[in-house]
Structure formats: structure tokens, C-alpha cells
Amino acid sequence: MCVSNICEEHAKNELERLAKLIYYYDRLYYLKDASPISDYEYDALRIRNKEIEMRFPDLVRFDSPSKRIGVEGSERFDKVEHRVPMLSIENALSDKEVYEFIKRIKRFLRLSKESFLEFTVEPKIDGLSLALRYERGELIYASTRGDGRFGEDLTANARVIPDIPCVLRGICPKVLEVRGEVYMNHKDFLDLNKEQKKIGCMIFSNPRNAASGSLRQFDVSVTAARRLKFFAYGWGVVSDIPSDTQLGMVKCLSHYGFRVNPLTELCHNAESMIRSYRFFEKNRFALSYEIDGVVYKVNSLFLQKRLSCLSRSPRWAIAYKFLPEKAMTVLRAIDIHVGRTGVLTPVALFDPVIVRGVVMKKATLHNDYYISGDRRDLRLGDTVIVQRAGDVIPQIVDILLEKRLNTSIPYMFPSSCPSCHSPIVRYGQGYRCIKGLLCPAQALERLHHFVNAFNIKGLGIERIKKFFYSVSSSIAIKSPVDIFTLENRQKCSLDLNKLENMKGFGKQSLRKIYNAINARRVVVLSHFLFSLGIPHVGELVALRLARYYISYALFENSVKESLRNKDKTLNKAFKELLSIEGIGLVIAEAILNFYNDEYNSIFLERLLKEITILDEECFSIGNSPFLGKTIVFTGCLKAMSRAEAKTRIKNLGAKAANSISFKTDLLVIGSAPGLKLKKAADLGIQMMNEEEWMAIISSYDHVH
Ligand SMILES: [Zn+2]
């Protein structure tokens, strides 16, 4: 229930429940190195608690989680008091909260909204915080965060971590308490678990638990063997502060002999702070250690002091955690999708869940092997973990077998095509319906592909479906040929079957559709070859074929010549086909198979009566640097219009797109570029300005 709707009684009960629950999880986490719920779920509990407390300040409990950090140290180790409390850091869960954090600080410092304020950004290491006290450069003690006031004495354990110097280098403050994170590299974590499994010991659920469990050992030799690492990023008591900025202090720590995170950087505004977050979010898996977000800190120590601390966290810092990429849900159904070439792709349908701010309700399962192949056994009703990482298609990454229902049964892949009910055949690790265009699902997909390739405006998938399933012979479009005969068939039809009398088709919109169709009765060879939907012949392959054969007649003759000869290896035409760059045996065979099909021959004969195929214009694009690339323009070009620029790159074998996506290869920047610039930067897309781009394309101009 939304916090603004709850009554006082309800709030009181919920606060009590939350206090108990959070304490329970904290104890497990701090004392047993275990976390049965995800960080995100845990944070959600804390946020809920805080929201209720903000609305009902009188109900804040004496044992409220908001007043406590972690739990009292366990009985296992001696207690150490932190002279400067070891606070935790407030969390931001969205860009908006980062903006608000900056606004709040400026308001507090009475700075104007536009005023300049520096922040450091550093990756948030997912490990265990440790405080190290040095006196006259010598390590005196090391302690964990504990509850923020008292931590556990782990001095002996800290001494065996190579990254933690027992004696500091150079001239340093008399008293210096260094704070940082003990963590474990991914590789060392996996090795450790392998070893643990071998000797029958506890398996750690993540690198953080492994680091914590390895550090908090009575037998120091165990800690020493665990290859723990340490990054220094902060400090507690310092007798004489050697710098006046956060970044300066981090540099000092490095001089004293600590490892500091080299990715720490300065940001000057909210936009660059968010950009930095996106960068880490995207590249986190390339790091050798686990990070779960970034931490922003006000760079000026003078301002940090003025901002001071709230009861639980400093006002001058905030952590922006990554949103979870995984979520738990229940598999409800498996849909079988029949593709254009008859490949059957199972699609998992599950209860909707939000992952990284997007509602997900289905994921591809690729093939049946993925459902019940090697040690996998996915069943309807199973509780599953779904993942959506970066640009990857959502997928099911885990099954929670302990939650499986007793009544569940193994999934049986259908033995026939769900569309045409004919038997299916093995195809790689999956299945295929081989009925071709006789299978309605394939025919519809092919029709859709054709319309897209021909770029016929006004025929979206919903309209195509309507035409495809129509039983009237003057309306039905079963194959691409029918598109071009529609207008004539309509002219001769009875009023009953006239489209203009039907819902959704006004006279004008119908005219528009006819015009769009007629405008495509003339097509260049490359578009035509692509539109046929021959397996493996995508836009680029079609373009290469067209550039080679130039005319359809030459292409068709060559294919027919190849088909006539039984022994293809001796066939000149077939060898020629294979000699074209990018055309291998698989593609060549697919083309021959397509032309060898009787149904396709009839189809082509009928289609060629309706349309004219233009010769491919001859450009020497063989070595075009843009061949097959997707290019986007932003800003105003000096030398030519946007339309001309697009034509130029198309002639060089590239594709022009209007917006930036992960498919974009290059962004060309004119004057006054728009938002695309930022997006491209975020995605790490190659960019060049108009002059650089012109220099490249003009070197190909002589060909025209
Ligand atoms: Zn079928």
C-alpha cells in the first residue's frame, strides 16, 4: 500500500515488522556472512521503513533500523570503538534522486542552482568495509564497521593482506585512520568455491560473502591463503589532514602505499555524474571485481565539513546503486513461434516483472535444447530467475528447484507445427516446419518481411494480418503477388467485398495504400533479392549479389545454370557464385534451394509480371569503409542536406538510421548536434565530425 494512504495504526504495525525483519537480515549478513534476499529487496525494506517514518515522525521506534548501522559485533572477536563513527552512505535509486541530492547540498550551502560544485565519482566496491589505524606510520589495529560505533578487532587478519601495508611510506600524519574495502576478485572467488566444494566446505553465494567470511577467521593462515584485496577510499581520525580535497586525500593514501581505485574521477555537473554511472553500469562486467554502483562525494573537504553528517550517513556523499538485472517470476506458458524460414522458437511467458525499470513478460528460449537439454528441465509453473543485461535479449538464467510444485511435469516439445500441424524435423539443436509457404505462419512472416523490404507504407503487421486471414478472394493477400493485384481485384468486386465499405479503410486511406503499392512496382535488384526472404540472404548479402550481377537476368541465369549441373563442383556458374565476397557454401545452397522449389518458381513468375527490377547501379564500393555499417547524423551539415548525405552513404553500402541504438556503428556530427551525441557517447559509438566524414566519402566520389 502507498505510504500516503496508510493509517497510524497500520504504520505502527508495519514499522515494528520492518524493524524485526531488517534486524534479522542484518544479523545474518553481519554475523553469518549470509544474505537470503537480494540487495535490492533489502534496500526496498529500508526505504519503505524510512518513508513511513517520514510521514509519522512520532512513531519512530527506539530500535529503528534508520538509527542503526548493521548489528553489534559478534562475540567472536574483541570490540573496537570507532572514534569517528563509521557511517554508511545514503542510497539513490534513480537519476532523479541524484539531481535531488545535488540540489539539497546547494540549498544547504546556500549556493545558487547554477553554481559550480565538484564531486568525485568512484565505483562502489562490493566487499567488506575495514578501518585501519596507523600511529607514526605503523598499523595499530584494524576493525570492521560493526554497528558503526563498535566494530570487530581483525588486526591480525588485516596484517596478512598484501594490499594493507603494516608500515606506511613517506611522511604521513601522526595518527591516521584509513578506511576502505576488503574484497575478492571474481577469479579468486570462483577458485575458492571450487576448492571449498572439493573439500566439502561451505559454498559462498557471492564474492562479498566470500571476502567477509575469509577475513573473519580465527586462524589467520586461512585469511592469508584467500587472496583478499583492499582498496583505500576514505579516512576517520587524522591528526593533520594533508590535503583539502577528497581526490587529493586519495592521492595521499596512494603515496602512503595503499592501492586506490584508478577509476575515481572528478565530475562538475549532474549530467557528467550520471554519464559516469552509465559507463560503470555498462562496463562493470569487464572489471575483475564486483561493483554494485558508484559513490559520489563532494570534493572539497571544507564543504564536506560544513555539510557534516546526519545520524546515519554523511550529507556530502551518496551511493547510486545499479538496478538489478535479474528478477524472480513464475513461468506460465511456453509459446512456439514459427519464423519466416520455419524455425520453431519457444518463447517463455511469465508473470510480469520489472527489471531495470522495464516490464518483462517474455523471454526467448532459443530451442528445445534450452528447455530440456543438458541437465536442464524447465517446467510450467517453475519459479525462475530472468535476466535482462545490457542489450541482450531477456533470458531465463536459473530455475529455483526448491520452489518447484510437486504436481509439475516435464515439458513436452510439440511434435507438430503449431501453425500448420504438419510433422516437424530436427534442425541443429531445434526444430523446423518444412512446409514452407504452405504453412500459414511462415507465409505470413514472409509476407511481412516482403512488405518491410519493399517499404510499402500503410501496411503494418495488423493490416497485413487482416488481409492475410481474409476469406474473400477480392481482399485476401496470401503472397506478395496479391499485394500488387489488390487494386484490380477490388475494382471488379461486389459492394459487399469492397474495402472502402469496411471499418478501418476510408476511401482516402485506401487510395494512399494503392499509391504506396504502385510506387513500389519498380525496385532495384538488391532490394528485390532481399525481399524474397531466402534464408541467410540479408540486406548485406543481397547488396553484394546485386553489385556483382548488376541485372536480375544475369543473376537468375547464373542460378539456373548452377541448378542444371548435377556436379556443382565442376560448375562454372556455381564457382562464380562462391567467389563473391561474403558468399559461402551455406548461402549459395540456400539460394539454389529457393530457386529449385516449384512453388517459388510459380511465385517468381507471377511476381515478375507485376513489378520491374532495375539494374543495380554500378559503384565501386568493394573497399568502402562504410560497407554494411549503420550511420546516424546529428546537427546541421554544412556541405549538403541530410537527404543527400543519406544517399551518399547508401551509395557506399551503408545504412542510414534516424536514431542511435546499439546497432549504430558511426555518428557523424554537424554543427549544433542534438541529444544523439550524448546517447552515442554513452553507448561508446564511434563518432566523427562532418569534415572528417567528408574527407573519407570524397575519396570515393570519383567513381560516380
Ligand atoms: Zn508449419
XYZ file of C-alpha atoms and ligand atoms in Angstrom:
705
model
C 0.000 0.000 0.000
C 1.193 3.510 -0.780
C 2.607 5.267 2.299
C 0.333 8.257 1.797
C -2.714 6.002 2.223
C -1.896 4.154 5.426
C -3.367 4.977 8.824
C -1.396 5.442 12.038
C -2.294 2.021 13.407
C -1.153 0.342 10.217
C 2.071 2.385 10.188
C 2.885 1.377 13.753
C 2.459 -2.307 12.994
C 4.449 -2.121 9.819
C 7.331 -0.266 11.477
C 7.526 -2.965 14.118
C 7.504 -5.686 11.492
C 10.172 -3.896 9.421
C 12.409 -3.333 12.448
C 12.346 -7.044 13.272
C 12.791 -8.140 9.688
C 15.711 -5.812 8.947
C 17.396 -6.762 12.210
C 17.018 -10.425 11.286
C 18.627 -9.877 7.863
C 21.349 -7.682 9.355
C 22.291 -10.370 11.848
C 22.512 -12.986 9.114
C 24.553 -10.643 6.987
C 26.985 -9.281 9.551
C 27.435 -12.352 11.696
C 26.943 -15.269 9.340
C 28.004 -13.696 6.022
C 24.705 -14.843 4.560
C 22.063 -12.874 2.664
C 18.866 -14.737 1.797
C 17.371 -11.765 -0.066
C 18.794 -9.617 -2.843
C 20.380 -6.252 -2.040
C 17.611 -4.581 -3.953
C 14.913 -6.218 -1.857
C 16.848 -5.346 1.290
C 17.186 -1.697 0.263
C 13.478 -1.623 -0.570
C 12.684 -2.651 3.029
C 14.872 0.124 4.406
C 13.369 2.695 2.063
C 9.852 1.650 2.989
C 10.776 1.997 6.656
C 12.181 5.464 6.069
C 9.143 6.600 4.086
C 6.775 5.576 6.844
C 8.964 7.259 9.461
C 9.000 10.463 7.456
C 5.227 10.518 7.328
C 4.802 9.532 11.001
C 7.859 11.023 12.792
C 6.265 10.355 16.197
C 6.210 6.630 15.540
C 9.980 6.221 15.022
C 10.965 3.283 17.214
C 13.847 3.187 19.704
C 15.247 0.227 17.750
C 14.501 1.705 14.332
C 16.744 0.425 11.528
C 17.253 4.043 10.451
C 19.131 4.778 13.676
C 21.316 1.711 13.479
C 24.032 0.553 11.084
C 24.490 -3.180 10.908
C 24.388 -5.029 14.239
C 26.552 -5.138 17.356
C 29.785 -7.046 16.723
C 29.541 -10.771 17.187
C 31.031 -12.423 20.237
C 33.716 -13.978 18.089
C 36.112 -11.030 18.096
C 37.052 -8.250 20.509
C 35.280 -4.933 20.148
C 36.936 -1.752 18.960
C 35.307 1.639 19.294
C 35.339 3.931 16.260
C 36.383 7.404 17.456
C 34.798 8.828 14.325
C 31.658 6.760 13.655
C 31.839 4.599 10.559
C 28.717 5.736 8.803
C 27.049 4.133 5.875
C 26.064 6.073 2.786
C 22.621 7.140 1.655
C 21.330 5.431 -1.489
C 19.920 6.984 -4.640
C 17.730 4.685 -6.712
C 17.193 6.864 -9.779
C 18.753 9.709 -11.764
C 16.170 11.995 -10.215
C 17.428 11.242 -6.726
C 20.962 12.162 -7.782
C 19.689 15.517 -9.061
C 17.847 15.998 -5.785
C 20.981 15.153 -3.806
C 22.895 17.920 -5.595
C 20.023 20.370 -5.167
C 19.802 19.557 -1.459
C 23.514 20.216 -0.982
C 23.396 23.517 -2.843
C 20.400 24.604 -0.819
C 22.167 23.643 2.400
C 25.293 25.584 1.420
C 23.195 28.461 0.113
C 24.732 28.129 -3.294
C 22.776 29.139 -6.380
C 21.428 26.381 -8.621
C 23.934 27.250 -11.339
C 26.936 27.415 -9.037
C 29.938 25.231 -9.689
C 30.371 22.229 -7.408
C 32.870 19.400 -7.803
C 32.144 15.781 -6.981
C 34.311 12.705 -7.067
C 32.843 9.562 -8.594
C 34.221 6.171 -7.678
C 32.994 2.633 -8.284
C 31.311 1.171 -5.231
C 33.221 -1.990 -4.396
C 31.016 -4.791 -3.145
C 33.094 -6.012 -0.220
C 33.582 -5.514 3.499
C 34.482 -2.111 4.995
C 37.560 -2.012 7.152
C 39.125 0.753 9.274
C 42.909 0.729 9.782
C 44.514 2.869 12.472
C 48.127 3.911 11.959
C 50.215 5.714 14.566
C 53.536 7.149 13.448
C 53.093 5.156 10.256
C 52.592 1.790 11.943
C 49.436 -0.318 11.771
C 47.978 -0.425 15.291
C 44.626 -2.046 14.716
C 42.083 -2.975 12.068
C 38.373 -3.227 12.662
C 35.146 -3.854 10.782
C 32.288 -1.406 10.593
C 30.139 -3.376 13.037
C 27.221 -1.196 14.070
C 29.071 1.994 13.126
C 30.236 2.718 16.673
C 31.803 -0.596 17.649
C 33.474 -2.969 15.226
C 35.360 -6.245 15.471
C 39.096 -6.300 16.034
C 40.625 -8.010 12.998
C 44.151 -6.616 13.271
C 45.911 -9.961 12.920
C 43.848 -10.811 9.842
C 44.422 -7.432 8.203
C 48.193 -7.795 8.583
C 48.256 -10.770 6.215
C 46.506 -8.943 3.344
C 49.245 -7.860 0.911
C 47.419 -4.631 -0.057
C 47.413 -3.438 3.559
C 50.843 -2.005 4.483
C 51.986 -2.666 8.037
C 54.240 0.382 7.790
C 53.334 3.444 5.720
C 55.659 5.045 3.171
C 56.906 8.641 3.307
C 55.871 11.388 5.665
C 52.361 10.840 6.957
C 50.152 12.232 9.744
C 50.986 11.037 13.260
C 47.589 9.459 13.617
C 45.821 8.274 10.503
C 42.803 6.044 10.283
C 42.427 4.720 6.735
C 39.133 3.297 5.565
C 38.488 1.099 2.589
C 37.017 -2.100 1.284
C 38.280 -5.659 1.531
C 37.137 -7.622 -1.493
C 37.834 -10.681 -3.595
C 38.415 -10.841 -7.352
C 35.935 -12.813 -9.452
C 38.538 -15.353 -10.405
C 39.763 -15.908 -6.849
C 36.147 -16.222 -5.733
C 35.419 -18.944 -8.291
C 38.665 -20.761 -7.442
C 37.822 -20.601 -3.750
C 34.366 -22.081 -4.289
C 35.845 -24.847 -6.427
C 38.262 -25.650 -3.618
C 35.508 -25.429 -0.971
C 33.390 -27.858 -2.951
C 36.278 -30.281 -3.286
C 36.851 -30.393 0.471
C 33.129 -30.379 1.264
C 33.021 -26.905 2.834
C 30.501 -24.080 2.559
C 29.996 -22.542 -0.891
C 29.851 -18.725 -0.806
C 26.946 -17.135 -2.621
C 28.901 -14.105 -3.877
C 32.371 -12.509 -3.709
C 31.304 -10.178 -0.908
C 30.277 -13.023 1.405
C 33.452 -14.853 0.468
C 35.586 -11.812 1.334
C 33.800 -11.323 4.629
C 33.987 -14.991 5.565
C 37.663 -15.133 4.638
C 38.617 -12.074 6.644
C 36.730 -13.021 9.789
C 38.745 -16.146 10.582
C 40.354 -17.090 13.897
C 43.054 -18.930 12.042
C 44.933 -16.110 10.330
C 46.637 -18.541 7.955
C 43.227 -19.185 6.385
C 42.809 -15.452 5.723
C 46.334 -15.318 4.291
C 45.553 -18.107 1.829
C 42.400 -16.447 0.499
C 43.965 -13.799 -1.768
C 41.995 -10.863 -0.377
C 42.438 -7.375 -1.808
C 41.992 -3.909 -0.370
C 41.128 -0.533 -1.885
C 41.545 2.579 0.316
C 38.999 5.349 -0.282
C 38.411 7.236 2.961
C 39.582 8.066 6.436
C 38.427 8.524 10.017
C 40.619 10.226 12.626
C 43.503 12.169 11.069
C 45.826 14.251 13.259
C 46.803 16.578 10.454
C 44.859 16.478 7.173
C 47.399 16.522 4.320
C 45.044 17.776 1.575
C 41.956 19.919 1.168
C 40.102 17.769 -1.363
C 38.702 14.250 -1.481
C 40.713 13.421 -4.585
C 43.851 14.931 -3.042
C 43.410 12.736 0.030
C 43.001 9.643 -2.126
C 46.268 10.552 -3.866
C 47.965 10.901 -0.474
C 46.723 7.439 0.521
C 48.282 6.134 -2.656
C 51.601 7.796 -1.740
C 51.490 6.150 1.684
C 51.425 2.754 -0.034
C 47.741 1.898 -0.437
C 46.013 0.720 -3.565
C 43.369 3.255 -4.537
C 40.842 2.788 -7.300
C 42.310 4.272 -10.506
C 38.818 4.784 -11.918
C 37.993 7.526 -9.403
C 37.362 10.779 -11.266
C 36.072 14.321 -10.910
C 32.693 15.477 -12.201
C 31.459 19.033 -12.464
C 27.748 18.630 -13.019
C 24.859 16.229 -12.654
C 24.989 15.176 -16.305
C 28.585 14.020 -16.156
C 27.876 12.253 -12.852
C 25.025 10.308 -14.432
C 27.152 9.619 -17.505
C 29.833 8.176 -15.296
C 27.241 5.935 -13.616
C 26.074 4.678 -17.019
C 29.640 4.000 -18.005
C 30.259 1.834 -14.955
C 26.897 0.149 -15.312
C 27.764 -0.835 -18.852
C 31.353 -1.846 -18.199
C 31.069 -3.359 -14.738
C 31.462 -6.904 -16.019
C 34.778 -6.030 -17.603
C 36.210 -5.307 -14.152
C 37.962 -8.103 -12.295
C 35.972 -7.366 -9.137
C 32.339 -6.867 -8.229
C 30.912 -3.350 -8.022
C 27.288 -2.604 -7.178
C 27.089 1.077 -8.045
C 29.024 4.309 -7.784
C 29.635 6.707 -4.890
C 29.524 10.471 -5.321
C 31.346 12.659 -2.788
C 31.681 16.428 -2.544
C 35.316 17.028 -3.466
C 36.046 19.977 -1.185
C 36.846 18.841 2.362
C 35.936 22.302 3.625
C 32.435 21.870 2.198
C 32.255 18.286 3.480
C 32.865 19.672 6.954
C 30.189 22.327 6.544
C 27.726 19.741 5.276
C 28.555 17.385 8.164
C 26.547 14.276 8.884
C 23.039 13.085 9.515
C 22.573 10.421 12.193
C 23.320 7.503 9.937
C 25.131 8.900 6.920
C 27.156 11.903 5.768
C 25.258 14.636 3.944
C 28.062 15.079 1.406
C 28.008 11.617 -0.154
C 25.516 9.365 -1.861
C 25.689 5.928 -3.455
C 23.875 5.277 -6.707
C 23.406 1.545 -6.936
C 22.864 -0.381 -10.135
C 19.339 -1.554 -10.674
C 19.021 -5.321 -10.514
C 19.346 -7.084 -13.824
C 17.647 -10.166 -12.525
C 14.236 -10.812 -11.081
C 12.243 -13.783 -9.894
C 8.978 -14.788 -11.532
C 6.847 -17.798 -12.426
C 6.838 -19.444 -15.841
C 3.243 -19.675 -17.049
C 3.413 -20.874 -20.632
C 5.730 -21.708 -23.486
C 4.628 -20.310 -26.829
C 6.057 -21.714 -30.039
C 6.834 -19.045 -32.616
C 7.184 -20.162 -36.241
C 9.689 -17.955 -38.043
C 9.964 -16.917 -41.668
C 12.107 -19.920 -42.527
C 10.089 -22.362 -40.430
C 12.392 -22.498 -37.414
C 10.374 -23.094 -34.237
C 11.412 -20.808 -31.398
C 9.960 -21.444 -27.952
C 9.102 -18.247 -26.090
C 8.681 -18.265 -22.315
C 5.705 -16.304 -20.988
C 5.879 -15.442 -17.301
C 4.211 -13.224 -14.711
C 5.249 -9.632 -15.498
C 8.264 -8.395 -13.520
C 10.156 -5.113 -13.601
C 13.814 -5.429 -14.477
C 15.921 -2.304 -14.826
C 12.798 -0.206 -14.974
C 11.177 -2.171 -17.790
C 8.258 -4.581 -17.504
C 9.225 -8.000 -18.822
C 6.796 -10.795 -19.525
C 8.524 -12.976 -22.063
C 11.944 -14.288 -22.949
C 13.306 -16.367 -25.765
C 14.255 -19.950 -25.025
C 16.121 -20.327 -28.347
C 15.276 -24.011 -28.888
C 14.026 -27.105 -27.128
C 17.553 -27.982 -26.027
C 17.391 -24.837 -23.962
C 14.305 -26.157 -22.154
C 15.195 -29.779 -21.590
C 18.721 -30.226 -22.908
C 21.875 -30.908 -20.963
C 20.827 -31.066 -17.293
C 18.057 -28.545 -17.908
C 14.461 -29.303 -17.153
C 12.254 -26.243 -17.356
C 8.622 -26.831 -16.441
C 5.459 -24.758 -16.484
C 4.816 -23.326 -13.014
C 8.539 -23.224 -12.195
C 9.896 -20.248 -10.283
C 12.638 -18.836 -12.466
C 15.231 -16.073 -12.471
C 15.025 -13.864 -15.537
C 17.781 -11.553 -16.636
C 17.985 -8.525 -18.832
C 21.563 -7.338 -19.153
C 22.573 -4.529 -21.470
C 21.280 -5.065 -24.971
C 20.969 -8.813 -24.634
C 17.516 -10.298 -25.252
C 15.848 -11.201 -21.935
C 16.510 -14.751 -20.879
C 15.824 -17.264 -18.155
C 19.095 -17.878 -16.341
C 18.077 -20.069 -13.445
C 15.356 -22.344 -12.115
C 14.655 -22.420 -8.372
C 14.119 -26.146 -7.993
C 13.298 -25.870 -4.272
C 10.184 -23.911 -5.243
C 9.007 -26.435 -7.828
C 5.468 -27.718 -7.378
C 5.045 -31.438 -6.672
C 2.482 -31.637 -9.422
C 4.745 -30.317 -12.189
C 5.607 -32.497 -15.149
C 8.454 -32.230 -17.680
C 7.733 -30.021 -20.664
C 6.990 -31.842 -23.905
C 8.039 -30.050 -27.057
C 5.196 -30.313 -29.613
C 5.691 -32.941 -32.306
C 3.960 -30.905 -35.000
C 3.985 -27.327 -36.233
C 1.564 -25.233 -34.145
C 0.550 -23.328 -37.277
C 0.044 -25.978 -39.983
C 0.116 -29.128 -37.810
C 2.497 -30.932 -40.128
C 5.309 -33.004 -38.599
C 8.489 -31.120 -37.736
C 12.108 -32.085 -38.368
C 15.336 -31.663 -36.411
C 17.313 -28.559 -37.341
C 20.540 -28.061 -35.440
C 19.565 -28.057 -31.783
C 15.988 -27.091 -32.617
C 13.115 -27.993 -34.906
C 11.777 -26.725 -38.200
C 8.499 -26.875 -40.060
C 9.380 -27.688 -43.674
C 6.040 -26.836 -45.247
C 7.423 -23.507 -46.431
C 4.760 -21.199 -47.807
C 2.068 -23.837 -47.250
C 2.478 -23.154 -43.537
C 0.328 -20.096 -42.675
C 2.751 -18.818 -40.024
C 5.675 -18.894 -42.444
C 3.639 -17.391 -45.272
C 2.556 -14.538 -43.021
C 6.104 -13.918 -41.765
C 7.381 -13.948 -45.312
C 4.686 -11.528 -46.433
C 5.566 -9.236 -43.563
C 9.235 -9.425 -44.495
C 8.430 -8.627 -48.110
C 6.364 -5.568 -47.195
C 9.193 -4.332 -44.957
C 11.831 -4.933 -47.616
C 9.730 -3.134 -50.227
C 8.996 -0.451 -47.666
C 5.300 -0.237 -48.554
C 3.821 2.497 -46.357
C 0.452 1.948 -44.695
C 0.748 -1.832 -44.472
C 1.585 -2.532 -40.849
C 1.552 -6.007 -39.356
C -2.043 -5.686 -38.104
C -3.341 -4.734 -41.552
C -1.287 -7.468 -43.178
C -2.863 -9.989 -40.815
C -6.339 -8.755 -41.724
C -5.632 -9.193 -45.425
C -3.861 -12.489 -44.897
C -6.698 -14.152 -42.998
C -9.480 -12.743 -45.170
C -11.585 -15.418 -46.877
C -12.785 -13.137 -49.652
C -10.891 -13.646 -52.901
C -11.105 -9.946 -53.678
C -9.467 -8.977 -50.383
C -7.108 -11.781 -49.381
C -3.353 -11.235 -49.628
C -1.692 -14.610 -49.179
C 1.521 -13.906 -51.019
C 3.449 -10.784 -52.086
C 1.969 -11.047 -55.588
C -1.515 -10.463 -54.168
C -0.404 -7.059 -52.912
C 0.016 -5.858 -56.475
C -3.276 -7.334 -57.706
C -5.346 -5.960 -54.833
C -6.479 -2.770 -56.558
C -7.696 -4.598 -59.680
C -9.412 -7.307 -57.696
C -11.180 -4.631 -55.690
C -12.357 -2.854 -58.831
C -14.184 -5.963 -60.021
C -15.548 -6.986 -56.631
C -19.088 -6.824 -55.335
C -20.002 -3.984 -52.973
C -20.045 -6.479 -50.125
C -16.341 -7.112 -50.583
C -15.308 -3.547 -51.207
C -12.669 -2.451 -48.729
C -13.860 1.144 -48.767
C -17.114 -0.010 -47.176
C -15.277 -1.700 -44.354
C -14.268 -0.444 -40.959
C -10.738 0.922 -40.840
C -10.494 1.669 -44.569
C -11.736 5.057 -45.732
C -11.647 5.891 -49.412
C -8.711 8.191 -48.822
C -6.639 5.818 -46.757
C -7.252 3.135 -49.368
C -6.038 5.472 -52.095
C -2.898 6.082 -50.046
C -2.260 2.355 -49.760
C -2.714 1.840 -53.513
C -0.359 4.721 -54.220
C 2.217 3.276 -51.854
C 1.929 -0.115 -53.548
C 2.167 1.322 -57.060
C 5.186 3.380 -56.087
C 6.982 0.106 -55.419
C 6.288 -1.587 -58.721
C 9.789 -0.578 -59.691
C 12.544 -1.871 -57.451
C 16.334 -2.118 -57.580
C 17.866 -5.561 -57.677
C 19.369 -5.540 -54.174
C 16.028 -4.675 -52.549
C 14.310 -7.313 -54.611
C 16.755 -10.078 -53.658
C 16.464 -9.142 -50.001
C 12.655 -9.133 -50.157
C 12.496 -12.780 -51.255
C 13.336 -13.904 -47.744
C 15.829 -16.539 -48.840
C 17.412 -17.959 -45.678
C 20.771 -16.294 -44.883
C 20.271 -13.621 -47.551
C 20.053 -10.452 -45.502
C 20.420 -6.895 -46.728
C 24.186 -7.003 -46.984
C 24.350 -10.328 -48.831
C 21.609 -9.149 -51.208
C 23.601 -5.992 -51.879
C 26.764 -7.946 -52.597
C 24.930 -10.246 -55.008
C 23.288 -7.304 -56.754
C 26.545 -5.380 -57.068
C 28.098 -8.426 -58.646
C 25.410 -9.489 -61.116
C 24.021 -5.991 -61.761
C 20.891 -7.285 -63.556
C 18.291 -9.784 -62.422
C 18.545 -11.657 -65.709
C 22.249 -12.339 -65.137
C 21.637 -13.427 -61.570
C 18.766 -15.739 -62.486
C 20.685 -17.273 -65.395
C 23.640 -17.986 -63.174
C 21.450 -19.668 -60.549
C 19.622 -21.743 -63.159
C 22.926 -22.724 -64.727
C 24.144 -23.898 -61.317
C 20.978 -25.927 -60.842
C 21.222 -27.608 -64.224
C 24.597 -29.108 -63.450
C 24.423 -32.093 -61.117
C 28.055 -31.911 -60.078
C 28.270 -28.442 -58.649
C 32.000 -28.560 -58.010
C 32.634 -28.598 -61.759
C 30.074 -25.904 -62.387
C 31.457 -22.568 -63.518
C 28.373 -20.580 -62.517
C 28.354 -22.105 -59.039
C 32.054 -21.423 -58.572
C 31.446 -17.857 -59.636
C 28.687 -17.503 -57.042
C 31.042 -18.769 -54.362
C 33.768 -16.376 -55.479
C 31.708 -13.344 -54.428
C 32.917 -11.818 -51.201
C 30.799 -12.895 -48.254
C 29.038 -15.731 -50.106
C 29.872 -19.126 -48.654
C 28.529 -22.588 -49.272
C 25.614 -22.201 -46.850
C 24.311 -19.067 -48.549
C 24.885 -20.438 -52.054
C 22.994 -23.642 -51.233
C 20.142 -21.645 -49.715
C 19.802 -19.615 -52.911
C 19.791 -22.734 -55.094
C 17.262 -24.450 -52.829
C 14.995 -21.455 -53.072
C 15.099 -21.444 -56.865
C 14.763 -25.211 -57.036
C 11.399 -25.076 -55.270
C 8.477 -25.430 -57.640
C 6.222 -23.266 -55.541
C 8.798 -20.477 -55.515
C 9.201 -20.677 -59.298
C 5.486 -20.105 -59.804
C 5.574 -17.306 -57.271
C 8.513 -15.564 -59.001
C 6.914 -15.891 -62.407
C 3.725 -14.242 -61.175
C 5.550 -11.552 -59.215
C 7.742 -10.545 -62.160
C 4.588 -9.822 -64.146
C 3.677 -7.190 -61.574
C 6.992 -5.467 -60.972
C 10.078 -4.233 -62.801
C 13.526 -4.902 -61.399
C 16.070 -2.188 -62.064
C 19.734 -2.936 -62.601
C 21.874 -2.252 -59.604
C 23.831 0.902 -60.219
C 27.479 0.214 -60.559
C 29.551 1.741 -57.824
C 32.913 0.567 -56.801
C 32.122 0.060 -53.174
C 34.170 -3.056 -52.706
C 36.531 -1.305 -50.343
C 34.124 1.282 -48.967
C 34.915 1.842 -45.301
C 31.177 2.187 -44.665
C 30.076 -1.084 -46.267
C 27.420 -2.712 -44.095
C 27.677 -0.003 -41.445
C 24.741 1.792 -39.858
C 25.295 5.538 -39.725
C 23.387 8.277 -37.905
C 23.671 12.036 -38.444
C 23.180 14.739 -35.851
C 23.228 18.515 -36.141
C 23.324 20.617 -39.269
C 25.612 19.615 -42.137
C 27.369 22.445 -43.965
C 28.123 20.756 -47.269
C 24.808 19.137 -48.097
C 21.300 18.376 -46.943
C 20.578 15.474 -44.634
C 18.786 13.710 -47.500
C 21.814 13.974 -49.759
C 24.137 12.794 -47.021
C 21.981 9.721 -46.521
C 22.022 8.954 -50.233
C 25.789 9.317 -50.322
C 26.364 6.767 -47.589
C 23.792 4.406 -49.069
C 25.767 4.503 -52.294
C 28.781 3.450 -50.290
C 26.956 0.412 -48.961
C 25.965 1.861 -45.590
C 22.577 2.200 -43.974
C 21.256 5.500 -42.650
C 19.296 5.379 -39.408
C 17.449 8.169 -37.635
C 18.210 7.298 -34.064
C 21.081 5.942 -32.017
C 20.862 2.347 -30.890
C 23.291 -0.427 -30.106
C 23.194 -1.227 -33.830
C 24.700 2.146 -34.734
C 28.293 1.974 -35.985
C 29.049 5.635 -36.526
C 27.688 9.062 -35.616
C 28.502 11.952 -37.962
C 28.347 15.272 -36.126
C 27.327 18.520 -37.812
C 27.058 21.904 -36.128
C 24.715 22.249 -33.127
C 24.397 18.498 -32.538
C 21.391 17.193 -30.631
C 20.836 14.661 -27.867
C 22.112 11.879 -30.106
C 25.636 12.982 -29.234
C 25.199 12.159 -25.571
C 23.474 8.888 -26.307
C 26.226 7.836 -28.692
C 28.844 8.745 -26.096
C 27.009 6.655 -23.513
C 26.986 3.678 -25.839
C 30.622 4.173 -26.822
C 29.794 4.598 -30.511
C 32.440 5.825 -32.950
C 31.993 9.484 -33.900
C 33.474 11.855 -36.460
C 32.749 15.423 -37.433
C 31.486 16.486 -40.833
C 34.946 17.415 -42.152
C 36.465 14.046 -41.285
C 33.496 12.286 -42.789
C 33.592 14.392 -45.972
C 37.281 13.634 -46.391
C 36.520 9.932 -46.457
C 33.494 9.986 -48.738
C 35.026 12.424 -51.215
C 37.842 9.974 -51.849
C 35.175 7.657 -53.280
C 33.450 10.345 -55.320
C 35.472 9.819 -58.475
C 33.651 6.539 -59.019
C 30.376 8.252 -59.852
Zn 4.056 -25.122 -40.201
